[in-house]
CSV table of C-alpha atoms and ligand atoms in Angstrom, one decimal:
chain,number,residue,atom,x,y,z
D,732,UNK,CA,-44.2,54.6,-7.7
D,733,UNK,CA,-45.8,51.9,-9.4
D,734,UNK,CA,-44.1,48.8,-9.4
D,735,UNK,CA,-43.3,47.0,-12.6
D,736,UNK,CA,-44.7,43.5,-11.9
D,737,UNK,CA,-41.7,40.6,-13.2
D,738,UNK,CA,-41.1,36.9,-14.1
D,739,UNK,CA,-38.3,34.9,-12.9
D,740,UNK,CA,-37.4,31.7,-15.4
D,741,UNK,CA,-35.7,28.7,-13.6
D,742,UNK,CA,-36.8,30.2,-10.3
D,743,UNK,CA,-35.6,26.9,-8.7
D,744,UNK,CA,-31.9,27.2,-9.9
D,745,UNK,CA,-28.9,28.6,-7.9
D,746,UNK,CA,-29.4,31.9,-10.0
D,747,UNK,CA,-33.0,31.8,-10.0
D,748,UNK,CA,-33.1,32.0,-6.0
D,749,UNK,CA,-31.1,34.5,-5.8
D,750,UNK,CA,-33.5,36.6,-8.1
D,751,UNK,CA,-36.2,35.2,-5.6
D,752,UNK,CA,-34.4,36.4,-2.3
D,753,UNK,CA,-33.1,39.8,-4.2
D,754,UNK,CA,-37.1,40.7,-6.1
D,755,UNK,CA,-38.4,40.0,-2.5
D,756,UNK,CA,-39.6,43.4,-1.5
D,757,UNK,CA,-38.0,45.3,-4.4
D,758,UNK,CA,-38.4,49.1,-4.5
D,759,UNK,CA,-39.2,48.9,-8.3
D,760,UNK,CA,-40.4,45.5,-9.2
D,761,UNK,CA,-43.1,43.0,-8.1
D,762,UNK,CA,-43.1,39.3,-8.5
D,763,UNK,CA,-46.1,38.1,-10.7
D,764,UNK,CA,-44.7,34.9,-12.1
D,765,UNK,CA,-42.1,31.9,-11.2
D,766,UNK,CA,-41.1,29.3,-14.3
D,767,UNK,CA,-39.4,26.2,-14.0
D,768,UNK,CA,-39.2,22.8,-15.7
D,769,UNK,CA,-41.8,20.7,-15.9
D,770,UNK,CA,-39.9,18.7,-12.7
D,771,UNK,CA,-41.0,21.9,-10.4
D,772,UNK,CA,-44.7,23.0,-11.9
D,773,UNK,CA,-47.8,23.0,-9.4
D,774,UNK,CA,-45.2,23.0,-6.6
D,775,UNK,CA,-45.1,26.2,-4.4
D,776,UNK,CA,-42.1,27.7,-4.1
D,777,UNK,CA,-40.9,27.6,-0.8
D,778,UNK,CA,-42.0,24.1,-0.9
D,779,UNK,CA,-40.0,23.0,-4.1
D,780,UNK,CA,-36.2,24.8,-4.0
D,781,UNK,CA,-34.3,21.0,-3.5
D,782,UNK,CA,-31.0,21.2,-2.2
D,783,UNK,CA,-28.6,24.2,-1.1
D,784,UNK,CA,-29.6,27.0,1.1
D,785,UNK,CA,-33.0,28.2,0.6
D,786,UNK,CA,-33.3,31.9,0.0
D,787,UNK,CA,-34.4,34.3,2.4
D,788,UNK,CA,-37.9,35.0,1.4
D,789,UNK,CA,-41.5,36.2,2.7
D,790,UNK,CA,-43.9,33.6,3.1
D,791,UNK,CA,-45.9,35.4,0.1
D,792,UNK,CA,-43.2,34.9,-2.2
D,793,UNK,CA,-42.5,31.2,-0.8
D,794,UNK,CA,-46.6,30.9,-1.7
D,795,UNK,CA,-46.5,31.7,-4.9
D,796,UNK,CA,-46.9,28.5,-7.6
D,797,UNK,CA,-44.2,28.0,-10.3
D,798,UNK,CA,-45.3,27.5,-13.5
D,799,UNK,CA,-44.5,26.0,-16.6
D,800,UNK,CA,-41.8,27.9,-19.4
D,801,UNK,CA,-44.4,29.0,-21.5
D,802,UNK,CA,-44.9,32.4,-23.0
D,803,UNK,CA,-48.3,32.0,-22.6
D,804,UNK,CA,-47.9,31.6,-18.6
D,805,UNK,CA,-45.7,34.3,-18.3
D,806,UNK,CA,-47.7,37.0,-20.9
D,807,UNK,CA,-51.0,35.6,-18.3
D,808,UNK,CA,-49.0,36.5,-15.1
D,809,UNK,CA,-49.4,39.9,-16.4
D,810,UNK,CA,-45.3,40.7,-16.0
D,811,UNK,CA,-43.3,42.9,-18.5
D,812,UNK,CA,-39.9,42.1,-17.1
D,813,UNK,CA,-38.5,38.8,-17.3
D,814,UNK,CA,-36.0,38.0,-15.5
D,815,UNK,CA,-34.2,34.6,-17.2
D,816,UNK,CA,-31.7,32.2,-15.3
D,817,UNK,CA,-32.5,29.2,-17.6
D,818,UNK,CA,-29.9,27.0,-19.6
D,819,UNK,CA,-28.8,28.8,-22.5
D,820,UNK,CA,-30.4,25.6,-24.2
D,821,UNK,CA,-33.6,26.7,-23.0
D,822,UNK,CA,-33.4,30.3,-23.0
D,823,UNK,CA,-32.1,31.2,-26.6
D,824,UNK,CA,-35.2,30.8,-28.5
D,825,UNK,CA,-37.6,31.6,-25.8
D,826,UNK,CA,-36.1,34.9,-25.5
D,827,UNK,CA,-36.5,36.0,-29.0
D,828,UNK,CA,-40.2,34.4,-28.9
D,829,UNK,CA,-40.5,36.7,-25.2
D,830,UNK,CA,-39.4,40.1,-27.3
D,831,UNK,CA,-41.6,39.4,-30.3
D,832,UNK,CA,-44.7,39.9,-27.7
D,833,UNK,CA,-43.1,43.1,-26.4
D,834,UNK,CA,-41.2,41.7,-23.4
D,835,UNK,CA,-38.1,43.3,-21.3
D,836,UNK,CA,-35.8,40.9,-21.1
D,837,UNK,CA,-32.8,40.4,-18.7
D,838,UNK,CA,-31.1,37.3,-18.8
D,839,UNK,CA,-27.9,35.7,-17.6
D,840,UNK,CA,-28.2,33.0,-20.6
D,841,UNK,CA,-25.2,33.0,-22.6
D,842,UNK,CA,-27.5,33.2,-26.6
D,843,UNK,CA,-27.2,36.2,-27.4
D,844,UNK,CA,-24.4,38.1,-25.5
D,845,UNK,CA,-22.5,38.7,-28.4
D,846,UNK,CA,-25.1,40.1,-30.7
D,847,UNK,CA,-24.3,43.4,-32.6
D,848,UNK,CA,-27.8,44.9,-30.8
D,849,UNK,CA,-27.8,43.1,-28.0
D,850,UNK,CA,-26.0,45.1,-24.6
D,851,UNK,CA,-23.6,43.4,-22.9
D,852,UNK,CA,-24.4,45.3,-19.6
D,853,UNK,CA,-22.2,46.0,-16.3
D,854,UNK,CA,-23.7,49.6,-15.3
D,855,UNK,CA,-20.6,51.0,-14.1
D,856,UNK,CA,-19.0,49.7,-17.0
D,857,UNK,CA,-20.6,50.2,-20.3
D,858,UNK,CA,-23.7,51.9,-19.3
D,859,UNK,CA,-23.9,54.0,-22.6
D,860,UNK,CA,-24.3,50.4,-24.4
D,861,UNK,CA,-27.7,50.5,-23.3
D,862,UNK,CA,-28.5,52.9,-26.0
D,863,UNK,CA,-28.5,49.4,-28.1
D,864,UNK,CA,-31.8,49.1,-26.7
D,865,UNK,CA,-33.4,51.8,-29.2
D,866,UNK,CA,-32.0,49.7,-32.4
D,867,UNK,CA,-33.5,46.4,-31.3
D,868,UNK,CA,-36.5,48.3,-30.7
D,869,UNK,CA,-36.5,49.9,-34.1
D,870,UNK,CA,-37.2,46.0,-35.2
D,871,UNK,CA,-39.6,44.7,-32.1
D,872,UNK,CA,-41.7,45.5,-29.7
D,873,UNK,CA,-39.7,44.5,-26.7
D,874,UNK,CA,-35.7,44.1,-25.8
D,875,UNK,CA,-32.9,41.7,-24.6
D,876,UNK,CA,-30.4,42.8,-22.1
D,877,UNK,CA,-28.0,40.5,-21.4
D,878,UNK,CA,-25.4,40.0,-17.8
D,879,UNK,CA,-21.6,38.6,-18.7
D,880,UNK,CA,-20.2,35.5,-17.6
D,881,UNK,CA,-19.6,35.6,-14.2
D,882,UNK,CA,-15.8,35.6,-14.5
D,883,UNK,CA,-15.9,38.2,-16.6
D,884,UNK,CA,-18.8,40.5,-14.3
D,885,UNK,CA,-15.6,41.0,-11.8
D,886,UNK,CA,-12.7,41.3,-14.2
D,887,UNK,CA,-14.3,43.7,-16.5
D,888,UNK,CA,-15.4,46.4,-13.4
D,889,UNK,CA,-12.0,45.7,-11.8
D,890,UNK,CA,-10.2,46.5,-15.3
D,891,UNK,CA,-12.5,49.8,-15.8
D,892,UNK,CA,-11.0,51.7,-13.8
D,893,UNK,CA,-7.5,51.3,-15.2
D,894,UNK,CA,-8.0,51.5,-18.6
D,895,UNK,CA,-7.3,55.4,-18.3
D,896,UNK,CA,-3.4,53.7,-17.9
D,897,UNK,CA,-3.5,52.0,-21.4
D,898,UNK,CA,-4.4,48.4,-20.8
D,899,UNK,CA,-2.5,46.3,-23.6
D,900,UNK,CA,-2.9,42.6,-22.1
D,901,UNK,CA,-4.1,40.6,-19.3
D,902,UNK,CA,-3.0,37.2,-18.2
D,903,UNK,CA,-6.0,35.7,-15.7
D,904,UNK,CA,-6.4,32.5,-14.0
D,905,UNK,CA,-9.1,31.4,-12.1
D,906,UNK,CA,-10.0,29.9,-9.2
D,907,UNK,CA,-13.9,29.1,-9.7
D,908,UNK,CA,-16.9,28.2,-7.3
D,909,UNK,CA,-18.9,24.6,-8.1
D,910,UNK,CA,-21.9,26.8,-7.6
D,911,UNK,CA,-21.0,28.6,-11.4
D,912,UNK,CA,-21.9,24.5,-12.9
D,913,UNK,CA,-25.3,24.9,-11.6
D,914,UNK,CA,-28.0,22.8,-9.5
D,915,UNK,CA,-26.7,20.0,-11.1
D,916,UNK,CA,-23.5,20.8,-12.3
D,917,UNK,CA,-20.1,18.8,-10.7
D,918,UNK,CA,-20.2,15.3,-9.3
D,919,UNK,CA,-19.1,15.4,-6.1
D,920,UNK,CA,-16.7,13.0,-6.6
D,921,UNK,CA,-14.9,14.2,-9.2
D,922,UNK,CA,-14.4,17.6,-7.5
D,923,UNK,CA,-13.9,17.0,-3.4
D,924,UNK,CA,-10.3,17.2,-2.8
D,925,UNK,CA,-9.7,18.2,-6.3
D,926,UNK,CA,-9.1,20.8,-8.6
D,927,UNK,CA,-10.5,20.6,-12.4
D,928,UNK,CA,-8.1,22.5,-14.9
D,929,UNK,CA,-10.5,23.2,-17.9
D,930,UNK,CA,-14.3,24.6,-17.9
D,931,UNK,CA,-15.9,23.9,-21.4
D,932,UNK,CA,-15.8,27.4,-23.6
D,933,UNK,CA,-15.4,29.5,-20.5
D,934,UNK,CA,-12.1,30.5,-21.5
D,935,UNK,CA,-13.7,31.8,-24.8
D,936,UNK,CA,-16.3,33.6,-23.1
D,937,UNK,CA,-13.7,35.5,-20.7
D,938,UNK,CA,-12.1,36.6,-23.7
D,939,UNK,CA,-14.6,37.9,-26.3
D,940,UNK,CA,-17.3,39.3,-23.5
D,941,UNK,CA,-14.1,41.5,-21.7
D,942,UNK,CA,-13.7,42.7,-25.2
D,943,UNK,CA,-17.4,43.6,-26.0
D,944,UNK,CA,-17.6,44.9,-22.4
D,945,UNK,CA,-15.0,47.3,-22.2
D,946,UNK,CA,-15.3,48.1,-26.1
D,947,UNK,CA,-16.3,51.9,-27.9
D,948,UNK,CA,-20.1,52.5,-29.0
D,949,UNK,CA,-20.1,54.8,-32.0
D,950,UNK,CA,-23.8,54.9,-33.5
D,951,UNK,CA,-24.9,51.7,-33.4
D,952,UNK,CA,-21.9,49.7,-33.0
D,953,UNK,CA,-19.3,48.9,-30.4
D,954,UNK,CA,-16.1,48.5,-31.3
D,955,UNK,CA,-14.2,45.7,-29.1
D,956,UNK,CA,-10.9,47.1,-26.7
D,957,UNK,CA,-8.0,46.1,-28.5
D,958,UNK,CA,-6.8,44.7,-25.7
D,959,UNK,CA,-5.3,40.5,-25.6
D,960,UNK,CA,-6.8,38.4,-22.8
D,961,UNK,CA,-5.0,34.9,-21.8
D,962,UNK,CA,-7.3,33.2,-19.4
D,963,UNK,CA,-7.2,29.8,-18.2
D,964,UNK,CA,-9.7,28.5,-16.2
D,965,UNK,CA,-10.2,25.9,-13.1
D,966,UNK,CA,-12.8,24.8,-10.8
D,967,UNK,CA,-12.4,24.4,-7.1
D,968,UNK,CA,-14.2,23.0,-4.3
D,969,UNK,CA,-15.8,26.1,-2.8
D,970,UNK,CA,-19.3,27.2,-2.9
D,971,UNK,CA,-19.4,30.4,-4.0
D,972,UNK,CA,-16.9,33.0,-4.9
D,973,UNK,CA,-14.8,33.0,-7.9
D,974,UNK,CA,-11.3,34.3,-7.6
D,975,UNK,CA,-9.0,35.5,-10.0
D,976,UNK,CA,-5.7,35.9,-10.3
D,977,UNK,CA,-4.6,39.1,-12.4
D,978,UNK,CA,-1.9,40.3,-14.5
D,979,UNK,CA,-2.1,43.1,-16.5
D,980,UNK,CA,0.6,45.1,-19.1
D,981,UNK,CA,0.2,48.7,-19.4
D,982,UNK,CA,1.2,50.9,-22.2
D,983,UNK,CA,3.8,52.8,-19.3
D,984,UNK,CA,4.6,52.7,-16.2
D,985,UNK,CA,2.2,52.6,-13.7
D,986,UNK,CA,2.7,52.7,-9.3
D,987,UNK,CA,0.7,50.5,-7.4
D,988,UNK,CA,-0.2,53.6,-5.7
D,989,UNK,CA,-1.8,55.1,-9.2
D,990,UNK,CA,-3.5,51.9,-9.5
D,991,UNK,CA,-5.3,51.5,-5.7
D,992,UNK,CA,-6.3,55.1,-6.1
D,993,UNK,CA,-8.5,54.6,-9.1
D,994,UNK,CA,-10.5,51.6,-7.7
D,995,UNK,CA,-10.9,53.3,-4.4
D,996,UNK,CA,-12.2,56.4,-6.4
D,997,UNK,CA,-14.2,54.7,-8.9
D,998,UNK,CA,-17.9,54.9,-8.8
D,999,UNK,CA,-20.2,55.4,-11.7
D,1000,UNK,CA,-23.8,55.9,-13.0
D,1001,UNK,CA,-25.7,53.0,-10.5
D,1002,UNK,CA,-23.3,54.8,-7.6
D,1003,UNK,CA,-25.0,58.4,-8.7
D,1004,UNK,CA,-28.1,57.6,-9.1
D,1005,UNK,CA,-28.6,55.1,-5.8
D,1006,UNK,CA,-30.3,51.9,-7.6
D,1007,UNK,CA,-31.4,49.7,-4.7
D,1008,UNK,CA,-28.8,46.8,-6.0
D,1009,UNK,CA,-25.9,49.5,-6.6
D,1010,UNK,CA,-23.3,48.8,-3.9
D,1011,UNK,CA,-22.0,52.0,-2.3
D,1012,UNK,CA,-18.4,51.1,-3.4
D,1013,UNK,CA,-17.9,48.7,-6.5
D,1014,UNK,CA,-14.3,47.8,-6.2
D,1015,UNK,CA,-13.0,47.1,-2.3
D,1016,UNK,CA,-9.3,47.1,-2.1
D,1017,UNK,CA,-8.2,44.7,0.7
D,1018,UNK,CA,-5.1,46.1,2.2
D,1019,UNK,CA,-4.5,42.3,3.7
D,1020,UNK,CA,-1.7,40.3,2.7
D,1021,UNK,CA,-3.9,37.1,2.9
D,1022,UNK,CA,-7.2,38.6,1.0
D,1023,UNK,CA,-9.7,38.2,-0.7
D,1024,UNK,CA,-10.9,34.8,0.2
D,1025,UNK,CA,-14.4,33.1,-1.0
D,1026,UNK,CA,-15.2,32.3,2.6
D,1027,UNK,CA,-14.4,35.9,4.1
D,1028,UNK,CA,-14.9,38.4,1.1
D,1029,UNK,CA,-17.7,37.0,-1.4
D,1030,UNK,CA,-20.4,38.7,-0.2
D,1031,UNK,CA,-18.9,42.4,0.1
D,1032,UNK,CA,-20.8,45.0,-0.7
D,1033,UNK,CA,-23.0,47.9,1.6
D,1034,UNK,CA,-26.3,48.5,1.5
D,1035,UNK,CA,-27.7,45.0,2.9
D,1036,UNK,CA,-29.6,45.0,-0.4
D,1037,UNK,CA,-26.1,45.0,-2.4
D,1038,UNK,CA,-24.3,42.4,-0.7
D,1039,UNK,CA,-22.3,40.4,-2.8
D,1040,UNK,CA,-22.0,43.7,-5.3
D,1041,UNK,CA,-18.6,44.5,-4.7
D,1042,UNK,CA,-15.5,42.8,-6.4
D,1043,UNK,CA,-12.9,42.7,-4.0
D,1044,UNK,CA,-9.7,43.3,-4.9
D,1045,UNK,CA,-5.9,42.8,-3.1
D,1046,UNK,CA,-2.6,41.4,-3.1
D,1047,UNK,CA,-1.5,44.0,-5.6
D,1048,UNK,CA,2.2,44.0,-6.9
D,1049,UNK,CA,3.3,46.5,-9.6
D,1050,UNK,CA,6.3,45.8,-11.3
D,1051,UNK,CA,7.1,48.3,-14.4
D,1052,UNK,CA,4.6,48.5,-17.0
D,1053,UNK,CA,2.9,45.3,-15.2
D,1054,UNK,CA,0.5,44.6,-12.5
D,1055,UNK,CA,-0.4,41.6,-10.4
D,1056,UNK,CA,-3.3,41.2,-8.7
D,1057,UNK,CA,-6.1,39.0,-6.8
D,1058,UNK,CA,-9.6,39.8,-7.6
D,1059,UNK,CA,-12.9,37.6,-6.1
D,1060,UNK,CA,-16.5,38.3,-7.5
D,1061,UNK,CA,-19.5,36.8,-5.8
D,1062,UNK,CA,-20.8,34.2,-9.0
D,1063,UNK,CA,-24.1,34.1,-8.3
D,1064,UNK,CA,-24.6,37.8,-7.4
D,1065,UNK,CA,-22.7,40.0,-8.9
D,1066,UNK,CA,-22.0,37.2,-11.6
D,1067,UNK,CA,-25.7,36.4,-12.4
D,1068,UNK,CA,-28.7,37.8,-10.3
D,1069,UNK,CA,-27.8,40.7,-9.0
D,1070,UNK,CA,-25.9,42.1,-12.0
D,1071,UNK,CA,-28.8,41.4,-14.0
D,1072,UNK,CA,-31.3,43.6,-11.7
D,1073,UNK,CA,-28.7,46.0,-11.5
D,1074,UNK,CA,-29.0,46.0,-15.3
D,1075,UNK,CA,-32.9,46.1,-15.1
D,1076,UNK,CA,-32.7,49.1,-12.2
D,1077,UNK,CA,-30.5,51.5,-14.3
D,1078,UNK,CA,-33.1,50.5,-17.8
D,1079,UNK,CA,-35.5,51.8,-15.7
D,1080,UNK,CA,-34.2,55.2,-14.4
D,1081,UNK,CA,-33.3,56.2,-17.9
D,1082,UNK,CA,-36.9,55.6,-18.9
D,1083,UNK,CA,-36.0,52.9,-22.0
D,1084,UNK,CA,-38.8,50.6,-20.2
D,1085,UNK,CA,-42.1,52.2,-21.3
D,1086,UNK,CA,-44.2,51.5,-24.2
A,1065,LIG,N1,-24.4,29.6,-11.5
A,1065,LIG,C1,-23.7,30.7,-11.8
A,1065,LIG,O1,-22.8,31.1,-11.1
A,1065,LIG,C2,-24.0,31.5,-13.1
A,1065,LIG,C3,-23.4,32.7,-13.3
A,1065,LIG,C4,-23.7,33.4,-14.5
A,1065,LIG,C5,-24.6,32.9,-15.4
A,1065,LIG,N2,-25.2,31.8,-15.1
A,1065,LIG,C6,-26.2,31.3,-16.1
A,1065,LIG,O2,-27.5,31.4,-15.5
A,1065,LIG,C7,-28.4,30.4,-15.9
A,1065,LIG,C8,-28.9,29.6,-14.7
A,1065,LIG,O3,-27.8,29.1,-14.0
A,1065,LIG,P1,-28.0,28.2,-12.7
A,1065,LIG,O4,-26.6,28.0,-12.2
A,1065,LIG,O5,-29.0,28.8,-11.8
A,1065,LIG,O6,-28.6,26.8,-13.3
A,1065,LIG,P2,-29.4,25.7,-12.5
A,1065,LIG,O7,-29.0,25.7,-11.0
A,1065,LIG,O8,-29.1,24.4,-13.2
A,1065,LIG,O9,-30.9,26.1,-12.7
A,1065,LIG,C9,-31.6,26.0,-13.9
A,1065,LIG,C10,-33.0,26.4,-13.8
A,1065,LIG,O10,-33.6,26.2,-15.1
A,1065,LIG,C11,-34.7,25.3,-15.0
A,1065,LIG,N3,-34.8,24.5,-16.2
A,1065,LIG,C12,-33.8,23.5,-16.6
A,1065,LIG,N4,-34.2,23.0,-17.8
A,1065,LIG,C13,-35.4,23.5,-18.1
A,1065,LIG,C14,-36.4,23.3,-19.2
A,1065,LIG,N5,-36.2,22.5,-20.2
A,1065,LIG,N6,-37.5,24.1,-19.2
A,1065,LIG,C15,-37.8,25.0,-18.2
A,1065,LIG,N7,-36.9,25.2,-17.1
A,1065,LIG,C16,-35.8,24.5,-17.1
A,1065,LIG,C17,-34.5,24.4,-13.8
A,1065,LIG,O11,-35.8,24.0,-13.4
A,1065,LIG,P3,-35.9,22.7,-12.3
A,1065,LIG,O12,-35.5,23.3,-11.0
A,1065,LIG,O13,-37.4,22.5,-12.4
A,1065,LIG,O14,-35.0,21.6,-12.8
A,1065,LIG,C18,-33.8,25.4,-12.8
A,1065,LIG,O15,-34.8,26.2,-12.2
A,1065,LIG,C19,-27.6,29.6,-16.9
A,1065,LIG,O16,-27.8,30.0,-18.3
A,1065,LIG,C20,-26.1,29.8,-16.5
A,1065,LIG,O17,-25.2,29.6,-17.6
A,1065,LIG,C21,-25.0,31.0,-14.0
């Protein structure tokens, strides 16, 4: 097969080199152009990631010279997918400009999530969303697809599964990595030994996106889950990982062992079809009564390729008509890069990229 070749914008991010390390190699895609800010332009790659762990890449994708966020540089590069892990600031009208010229778009930007055309996508969520694609088409050449909020890229595939039990409301609190602020994103200072009880319009985001996520297309229009969300949201000092703490109300009563049997049986489309980035099983129930942690469980997941794919899942309680639960999604992975070439694997197999 012919691989499609792709862009990465705000290669140099903590998103953006997770695109890097995870595009290295790809079955389906080839690398033909890294953006950045002005700051990182002329710089090879391998030579300009500052801070952090570098990625794990080949020393031709380390070569390769970022360019500057222009539409012109990335319609030169010769790449029809463009994968985005800019500042929404940056990203909203770029995007737009990027589809006008007949671009595939898949970005973790928050612009235009909540769009009427515009998928919300977790494949082994809402994967008949992706239909939306056809509509915005109807209008332009190309296509925006955009990834959740990375809270809500665990909450939403942990929640799937149960929604066959009548989901009515859920009460989350988080427990979220510094990495989710970005390169540049908490002072040190104000968050070592610390824990910061507010994250600006996060708690918003949880709340609609679940909604939009887990909501009914008819035709050409999804209708949200009429379900409530109460989420209140904190940042702690870990790295990566951001866990969540779960309750859930249920239209009747529900065992625990009702509820561990459908995540351990859930798997959907990505899971039946095989996409390189699918993990084998997207929900692993820890049995522990101590899991999951950041620093043991945020990068579960099987193949090697899907690492940091799974949500993780324990500590379950059922009381009633309610459920308690801890669940930890890998930010940056399943949160942000990987979900987003998950996204871009599944476009692919149902043959929405061409043209
Ligand atoms: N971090 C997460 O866990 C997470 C999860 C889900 C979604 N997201 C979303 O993903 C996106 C990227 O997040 P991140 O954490 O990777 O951010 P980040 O670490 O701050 O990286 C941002 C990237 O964008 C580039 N950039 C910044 N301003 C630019 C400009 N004016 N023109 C061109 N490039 C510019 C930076 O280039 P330089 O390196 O040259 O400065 C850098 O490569 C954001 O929209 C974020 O909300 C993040």
């Amino acid at each position: 097969m012919k691989k499609i070749k792709a862009a990465i914008l705000g290669c140099n991010g903590l998103v953006g080199r997770q695109f890097a390390r995870l595009l290295d190699d790809h079955p389906y895609f080839a690398l033909s152009c890294l953006t950045a800010s002005p700051r990182s332009s002329g710089k090879r790659f391998g030579e300009s990631v500052a801070g952090g762990r570098p990625p794990a890449i080949s020393k031709k994708t380390a070569s390769l010279v970022i360019r500057e966020t222009t539409v012109a540089a990335i319609i030169k590069s010769g790449a029809r997918i463009v994968f985005s892990a800019l500042p929404a600031a940056v990203s909203g009208d770029l995007e737009l400009e990027l589809r006008r010229k007949g671009m595939f778009i898949f970005t973790n930007a928050s612009s235009h999530r909540m769009e009427a055309t515009v998928p919300l996508l977790i494949p082994e969520v809402n994967a008949a969303h992706l239909e939306l694609v056809r509509e915005q088409r109807r209008h332009h050449p190309g296509f925006i697809v955009t990834n959740s909020n990375c809270v809500v890229a665990g909450l939403a595939l942990a929640l799937k599964p149960l929604t066959v039990f009548g989901v009515q409301a859920v009460t989350v609190t988080t427990f979220q990595a510094i990495s989710g602020a970005g390169q540049r994103g908490v002072a040190a200072w104000d968050i070592m030994g610390n824990v910061i009880p507010y994250i600006a319009h996060e708690e918003e985001k949880v709340s609609r996106e679940t909604k939009k996520i887990l909501g009914l297309l008819t035709g050409r229009r999804i209708t949200d889950h009429g379900m409530e969300i109460y989420p209140s949201c904190s940042r702690v000092a870990v790295p990566e990982g951001h866990l969540q703490s779960v309750n859930v109300e249920f239209s009747s009563l529900v065992s625990e062992g009702d509820i561990a049997a459908a995540w351990t049986g859930f798997s959907a489309e990505p899971q039946h079809l095989k996409l390189p980035t699918a993990p084998r099983q997207p929900i692993v129930v820890s049995g522990a009564a101590d899991r999951p942690q950041p620093a043991l469980d945020a990068d579960a997941g099987e193949p090697a390729r899907a690492r940091g794919m799974a949500v993780t899942v324990g500590r379950l309680r059922s009381h009633g008509r309610r459920c308690s639960f801890f669940l930890l999604v890998h930010n940056t992975v399943r949160g942000a890069a990987g979900g987003c070439l998950l996204n871009a694997e599944l476009t692919l197999k149902k043959k929405l990229l061409g043209g």
